[in-house]
Amino acid sequence: MGIFTAKIEPDAEGYYPALPQADVREGEMRRVTINRQKVVFTMYAGEVVAFAGRCPHAGADMAQGVVSGWKAICPEHHYCFDLRNGRLAWPPDEPYRLRLYKTKLVAGLIFVQL
Ligand code: FES
């Protein structure tokens, strides 16, 4: 017997409803699964930041890592990504980049463009 999950539809701009703004705080991560895609939400400098739930290095669950200021640190090999642009801050000289997603706020609810 299969498990039925409702498919979430985006708005006209491709934004999906994700979670209430009140659930997102600086220094904390919230993982949301939207149509099987894992997205992590946090707050940096008063702005909501949304990024891919799987580490681009080897696919670890980023939500099990740490966010601190502009840094998101993967739990597996401790690669450090810059939440301002997705670039790898450590280690140097590797090509990985954390995928960031655009967000918007509507009536206290965060929407994410996937
Ligand atoms: S899987 Fe994230 S640093 Fe290796």
Tab-separated table of C-alpha atoms and ligand atoms in Angstrom:
chain	number	residue	atom	x	y	z
A	1	MET	CA	0.000	0.000	0.000
A	2	GLY	CA	1.436	3.377	-0.938
A	3	ILE	CA	1.754	6.470	1.152
A	4	PHE	CA	-0.200	9.378	-0.239
A	5	THR	CA	1.232	12.843	0.168
A	6	ALA	CA	-0.366	15.909	-1.298
A	7	LYS	CA	1.798	17.653	-3.878
A	8	ILE	CA	2.389	21.260	-2.933
A	9	GLU	CA	1.784	23.663	-5.796
A	10	PRO	CA	3.834	26.843	-6.299
A	11	ASP	CA	2.404	30.290	-6.864
A	12	ALA	CA	2.708	32.033	-10.238
A	13	GLU	CA	6.371	32.984	-9.498
A	14	GLY	CA	7.412	29.458	-8.493
A	15	TYR	CA	7.357	30.076	-4.734
A	16	TYR	CA	6.186	27.304	-2.418
A	17	PRO	CA	4.745	27.890	1.061
A	18	ALA	CA	7.293	26.607	3.597
A	19	LEU	CA	6.860	27.616	7.247
A	20	PRO	CA	5.887	30.485	9.540
A	21	GLN	CA	8.505	33.229	9.900
A	22	ALA	CA	8.207	32.894	13.686
A	23	ASP	CA	9.703	29.380	13.437
A	24	VAL	CA	12.988	30.650	11.982
A	25	ARG	CA	15.659	32.094	14.258
A	26	GLU	CA	19.300	33.089	13.928
A	27	GLY	CA	21.698	30.332	14.958
A	28	GLU	CA	19.061	27.632	14.396
A	29	MET	CA	18.017	25.551	11.399
A	30	ARG	CA	14.609	24.309	10.332
A	31	ARG	CA	14.364	21.642	7.686
A	32	VAL	CA	11.275	21.502	5.507
A	33	THR	CA	10.524	18.913	2.825
A	34	ILE	CA	8.634	20.280	-0.158
A	35	ASN	CA	7.684	17.736	-2.803
A	36	ARG	CA	10.530	15.470	-1.597
A	37	GLN	CA	13.071	18.287	-1.746
A	38	LYS	CA	14.736	19.127	1.569
A	39	VAL	CA	15.291	22.821	2.241
A	40	VAL	CA	16.910	24.309	5.350
A	41	PHE	CA	15.872	27.682	6.721
A	42	THR	CA	17.738	29.963	9.074
A	43	MET	CA	18.097	33.677	9.755
A	44	TYR	CA	21.165	35.809	9.171
A	45	ALA	CA	21.383	39.590	9.751
A	46	GLY	CA	17.614	39.787	10.064
A	47	GLU	CA	17.011	38.049	6.728
A	48	VAL	CA	15.634	34.580	6.095
A	49	VAL	CA	18.158	32.311	4.349
A	50	ALA	CA	17.086	29.105	2.594
A	51	PHE	CA	19.553	26.521	1.318
A	52	ALA	CA	19.743	22.966	0.041
A	53	GLY	CA	19.266	20.288	2.669
A	54	ARG	CA	21.947	18.051	1.123
A	55	CYS	CA	25.584	19.065	1.299
A	56	PRO	CA	27.069	19.531	-2.196
A	57	HIS	CA	30.235	17.677	-1.107
A	58	ALA	CA	28.870	14.226	-0.341
A	59	GLY	CA	25.193	14.668	0.382
A	60	ALA	CA	25.135	14.880	4.190
A	61	ASP	CA	22.107	16.357	5.935
A	62	MET	CA	23.020	20.021	6.410
A	63	ALA	CA	20.305	20.424	9.050
A	64	GLN	CA	22.403	18.202	11.355
A	65	GLY	CA	25.273	20.667	11.130
A	66	VAL	CA	25.750	24.088	12.677
A	67	VAL	CA	24.930	27.642	11.630
A	68	SER	CA	26.824	30.499	13.214
A	69	GLY	CA	26.583	34.026	11.832
A	70	TRP	CA	27.182	33.757	8.086
A	71	LYS	CA	28.584	30.215	8.317
A	72	ALA	CA	26.842	26.903	7.718
A	73	ILE	CA	29.011	23.943	8.683
A	74	CYS	CA	28.318	20.464	7.383
A	75	PRO	CA	28.187	17.726	10.027
A	76	GLU	CA	30.077	15.186	7.925
A	77	HIS	CA	33.448	16.667	6.935
A	78	HIS	CA	32.918	20.138	8.415
A	79	TYR	CA	33.018	22.040	5.156
A	80	CYS	CA	32.015	25.632	5.866
A	81	PHE	CA	29.702	27.492	3.482
A	82	ASP	CA	28.999	31.226	3.360
A	83	LEU	CA	25.266	31.821	3.750
A	84	ARG	CA	25.565	35.183	1.991
A	85	ASN	CA	26.446	33.616	-1.365
A	86	GLY	CA	26.721	29.832	-0.963
A	87	ARG	CA	30.491	29.849	-1.544
A	88	LEU	CA	32.779	27.451	0.235
A	89	ALA	CA	34.702	29.290	2.960
A	90	TRP	CA	36.654	26.208	4.095
A	91	PRO	CA	38.513	24.252	2.882
A	92	PRO	CA	40.008	26.482	0.187
A	93	ASP	CA	40.489	25.390	-3.407
A	94	GLU	CA	37.482	23.108	-3.727
A	95	PRO	CA	34.678	23.723	-6.197
A	96	TYR	CA	31.631	22.984	-4.040
A	97	ARG	CA	28.896	25.546	-3.618
A	98	LEU	CA	25.850	25.434	-1.379
A	99	ARG	CA	22.662	26.065	-3.297
A	100	LEU	CA	20.708	29.045	-1.945
A	101	TYR	CA	17.046	29.686	-2.680
A	102	LYS	CA	15.110	32.940	-2.913
A	103	THR	CA	12.459	33.517	-0.273
A	104	LYS	CA	9.622	35.938	0.255
A	105	LEU	CA	7.380	36.709	3.188
A	106	VAL	CA	3.608	36.873	2.808
A	107	ALA	CA	1.398	37.468	5.852
A	108	GLY	CA	3.937	35.933	8.250
A	109	LEU	CA	4.543	32.864	6.094
A	110	ILE	CA	7.857	32.174	4.341
A	111	PHE	CA	7.684	31.098	0.721
A	112	VAL	CA	10.671	29.604	-1.105
A	113	GLN	CA	11.401	29.562	-4.834
A	114	LEU	CA	12.523	26.109	-5.942
B	1	FES	S1	29.278	15.770	3.060
B	1	FES	FE1	29.326	17.820	3.733
B	1	FES	S2	31.422	18.261	3.949
B	1	FES	FE2	31.393	16.258	3.177
